[in-house]
Short mmCIF file of C-alpha atoms in Angstrom, two decimals:
data_model
loop_
_atom_site.label_atom_id
_atom_site.label_comp_id
_atom_site.label_asym_id
_atom_site.label_seq_id
_atom_site.Cartn_x
_atom_site.Cartn_y
_atom_site.Cartn_z
CA MET A 1 110.12 302.12 123.63
CA LEU A 2 111.78 300.48 120.74
CA LYS A 3 113.68 298.36 123.18
CA LYS A 4 110.45 297.11 124.77
CA GLY A 5 109.01 296.21 121.38
CA LYS A 6 112.14 294.37 120.48
CA LYS A 7 112.07 292.52 123.79
CA ASN A 8 108.44 291.60 123.30
CA SER A 9 109.05 290.36 119.77
CA VAL A 10 112.03 288.27 120.94
CA HIS A 11 109.89 286.94 123.77
CA GLU A 12 107.09 286.14 121.34
CA MET A 13 109.54 284.30 119.09
CA ASP A 14 110.74 282.28 122.07
CA ASN A 15 107.14 281.50 122.94
CA GLN A 16 106.43 280.46 119.34
CA ALA A 17 109.51 278.28 119.27
CA GLY A 18 108.45 276.74 122.55
CA PHE A 19 104.94 276.27 121.18
CA ASP A 20 106.26 274.53 118.06
CA GLU A 21 108.26 272.20 120.23
CA GLU A 22 105.16 271.42 122.28
CA GLU A 23 103.19 270.62 119.12
CA GLN A 24 105.71 268.01 117.99
CA PRO A 25 107.04 266.37 121.13
CA GLU A 26 109.85 263.87 120.78
CA ILE A 27 108.13 260.54 121.38
CA ILE A 28 111.23 258.35 121.26
CA TYR A 29 114.18 259.99 122.93
CA HIS A 30 117.12 260.24 120.57
CA GLU A 31 114.95 258.88 117.76
CA HIS A 32 117.39 259.93 115.07
CA SER A 33 120.20 257.85 116.55
CA HIS A 34 117.98 254.71 116.61
CA ARG A 35 116.99 254.83 112.95
CA LYS A 36 120.28 253.42 111.67
CA SER A 37 120.31 250.50 114.09
CA VAL A 38 116.65 249.66 113.30
CA PHE A 39 117.39 249.77 109.55
CA PHE A 40 120.42 247.48 109.90
CA GLY A 41 118.43 245.18 112.20
CA ILE A 42 115.74 244.76 109.54
CA ILE A 43 118.36 244.04 106.86
CA LEU A 44 120.00 241.46 109.13
CA ALA A 45 116.64 239.78 109.83
CA VAL A 46 115.88 239.47 106.09
CA VAL A 47 119.32 238.01 105.38
CA LEU A 48 118.93 235.49 108.23
CA ALA A 49 115.46 234.48 107.01
CA ILE A 50 116.81 233.80 103.50
CA GLY A 51 119.76 231.86 104.92
CA LEU A 52 117.55 229.71 107.15
CA SER A 53 115.20 228.92 104.27
CA MET A 54 118.19 227.67 102.25
CA ILE A 55 119.39 225.48 105.11
CA SER A 56 115.97 224.07 105.96
CA GLY A 57 115.27 222.88 102.42
CA GLY A 58 113.19 225.72 101.11
CA TYR A 59 115.82 226.03 98.41
CA THR A 60 117.73 223.14 96.95
CA SER A 61 121.20 223.59 95.52
CA GLU A 62 120.90 220.23 93.77
CA GLY A 63 118.87 221.64 90.87
CA SER A 64 115.45 220.96 89.40
CA ALA A 65 113.27 217.97 90.29
CA GLU A 66 114.40 216.17 87.12
CA GLU A 67 118.09 216.72 87.97
CA VAL A 68 117.65 215.55 91.57
CA VAL A 69 115.91 212.33 90.51
CA ALA A 70 118.34 211.76 87.60
CA ASN A 71 121.25 212.01 90.07
CA ARG A 72 119.47 209.29 92.07
CA ILE A 73 120.77 210.59 95.42
CA SER A 74 119.71 213.73 97.29
CA LYS A 75 120.86 215.18 100.59
CA SER A 76 118.20 217.91 100.63
CA THR A 77 115.02 215.89 100.02
CA MET A 78 112.63 215.73 102.93
CA ALA A 79 110.87 212.43 103.67
CA GLY A 80 107.61 212.29 101.72
CA GLU A 81 108.64 215.00 99.26
CA THR A 82 107.12 214.51 95.80
CA PRO A 83 109.02 216.39 93.09
CA PHE A 84 106.55 215.37 90.35
CA SER A 85 102.78 215.72 90.15
CA ASP A 86 102.38 213.21 87.31
CA GLU A 87 103.67 209.66 86.91
CA THR A 88 107.20 210.17 85.61
CA ASN A 89 110.52 208.68 86.59
CA ALA A 90 112.90 211.10 84.81
CA GLY A 91 114.20 208.24 82.65
CA ILE A 92 115.98 206.47 85.51
CA THR A 93 116.58 202.71 85.53
CA ALA A 94 116.54 200.28 88.44
CA ARG A 95 119.69 200.33 90.55
CA ASP A 96 121.12 198.77 93.72
CA PHE A 97 122.72 200.95 96.40
CA GLU A 98 125.19 200.56 99.21
CA VAL A 99 124.16 202.56 102.27
CA THR A 100 126.30 203.44 105.27
CA VAL A 101 124.33 204.48 108.32
CA GLY A 102 125.77 206.21 111.36
CA ASP A 103 124.90 203.39 113.73
CA SER A 104 127.53 200.93 114.85
CA GLY A 105 124.95 198.17 114.65
CA GLY A 106 121.50 197.39 115.95
CA ASP A 107 118.45 198.76 114.15
CA ALA A 108 118.01 201.66 111.74
CA LYS A 109 114.94 203.28 110.27
CA MET A 110 114.13 203.17 106.57
CA LEU A 111 111.44 205.42 105.07
CA ILE A 112 109.85 204.56 101.72
CA TRP A 113 107.27 206.50 99.67
CA ASP A 114 106.00 207.16 96.14
CA PHE A 115 107.81 210.24 94.81
CA ASN A 116 105.44 210.59 91.82
CA SER A 117 101.68 210.76 91.62
CA GLU A 118 100.16 208.45 94.20
CA ASP A 119 98.82 205.51 92.15
CA ASN A 120 98.89 202.76 94.81
CA ASP A 121 101.75 200.68 93.42
CA GLU A 122 102.62 197.71 95.63
CA VAL A 123 106.01 196.43 96.76
CA GLN A 124 107.33 193.77 99.11
CA ILE A 125 110.16 194.51 101.57
CA LEU A 126 112.60 191.70 102.29
CA VAL A 127 115.46 191.82 104.80
CA ASN A 128 118.26 189.30 104.29
CA GLY A 129 115.94 187.36 101.95
CA GLN A 130 113.09 187.11 104.48
CA PRO A 131 109.81 189.04 103.97
CA LEU A 132 109.48 191.90 106.44
CA LYS A 133 106.45 193.51 104.75
CA GLU A 134 104.49 191.12 102.52
CA LYS A 135 102.66 193.94 100.77
CA LEU A 136 103.27 197.66 101.09
CA ILE A 137 101.16 200.14 99.12
CA LEU A 138 103.35 203.09 98.20
CA ALA A 139 101.90 206.49 99.12
CA HIS A 140 103.16 210.04 99.57
CA ASN A 141 103.10 209.54 103.32
CA PRO A 142 106.36 207.65 104.06
CA ALA A 143 106.14 204.18 105.59
CA ALA A 144 108.70 203.65 108.36
CA ILE A 145 110.38 200.27 108.58
CA SER A 146 112.88 199.15 111.21
CA ILE A 147 115.77 197.19 109.72
CA PRO A 148 118.81 195.53 111.30
CA VAL A 149 122.29 196.92 110.66
CA PRO A 150 124.08 195.35 108.86
CA SER A 151 121.58 193.82 106.43
CA THR A 152 120.50 193.57 102.82
CA VAL A 153 117.11 195.15 102.14
CA THR A 154 115.29 194.24 98.92
CA VAL A 155 112.38 196.21 97.49
CA LYS A 156 110.50 193.84 95.17
CA GLY A 157 107.82 195.07 92.77
CA LEU A 158 104.40 193.40 93.21
CA LYS A 159 101.84 195.52 91.37
CA ASP A 160 102.22 198.41 88.91
CA ASN A 161 99.11 200.53 88.51
CA GLY A 162 100.52 202.34 85.47
CA GLY A 163 103.65 204.34 84.68
CA GLY A 164 106.07 202.03 86.49
CA ILE A 165 106.76 201.52 90.18
CA SER A 166 108.79 204.51 91.30
CA TYR A 167 109.73 205.12 94.90
CA ALA A 168 112.16 206.95 97.14
CA VAL A 169 113.99 205.47 100.13
CA LYS A 170 115.50 207.54 102.92
CA PHE A 171 117.62 206.38 105.81
CA PRO A 172 117.33 209.23 108.35
CA ASN A 173 120.60 208.21 110.04
CA ASP A 174 122.34 208.61 106.66
CA LYS A 175 120.33 211.78 105.74
CA VAL A 176 120.32 210.66 102.09
CA THR A 177 117.35 209.93 99.84
CA TYR A 178 117.69 207.34 97.08
CA TYR A 179 115.36 207.52 94.04
CA ASN A 180 114.61 204.25 92.30
CA VAL A 181 112.24 202.28 90.07
CA VAL A 182 111.40 198.59 90.11
CA SER A 183 109.50 196.31 87.73
CA VAL A 184 106.92 193.72 88.77
CA ASN A 185 108.67 190.58 90.09
CA ALA A 186 112.08 192.32 90.04
CA GLY A 187 113.92 193.77 93.03
CA ASN A 188 116.43 196.42 94.08
CA THR A 189 118.82 195.82 96.95
CA TYR A 190 120.14 198.23 99.55
CA THR A 191 123.19 196.89 101.34
CA VAL A 192 123.06 198.61 104.72
CA LYS A 193 126.35 198.76 106.61
CA PRO A 194 127.45 200.53 109.82
CA LEU A 195 130.20 203.15 109.79
#
């Protein structure tokens, strides 16, 4: 009789164990073996997201806005980017630049915009001494101008609405942004040459 009781209790334990397993079914087969790969996948995704934000310009290795403008040339500035919210020029002076674009000749695109607060300063764009744009009002939205390569582009100051005429020029083929200032009736030249 003791043997029957023992058998029944063992059978009951088996039933309980089976019942416990039925209460908590394994939803994902081999779930424990997938946890490590999911964890490492999430870590990899975060690292890739940070890396892509650095590459796409979310992070600039060139320093603060003042340092970028003071260096006068930036390879990470996006067209239309405005590093300052007030009218400041980071103490830079007018300067001429020599630009090499990747084209072997023909036309290239030049983008120009106000990199400070938008105060409607006016400039004139001359190519090889001839007016291409008689009057261009600088804004945050870049103006696109087609220029011949090779050529000499002059940005001449027409009207300063306070704080100086500050602007940025980008040649997308060159992938470089040039920060500059110009006084009324003065001009800056950009000598554009092919590779």
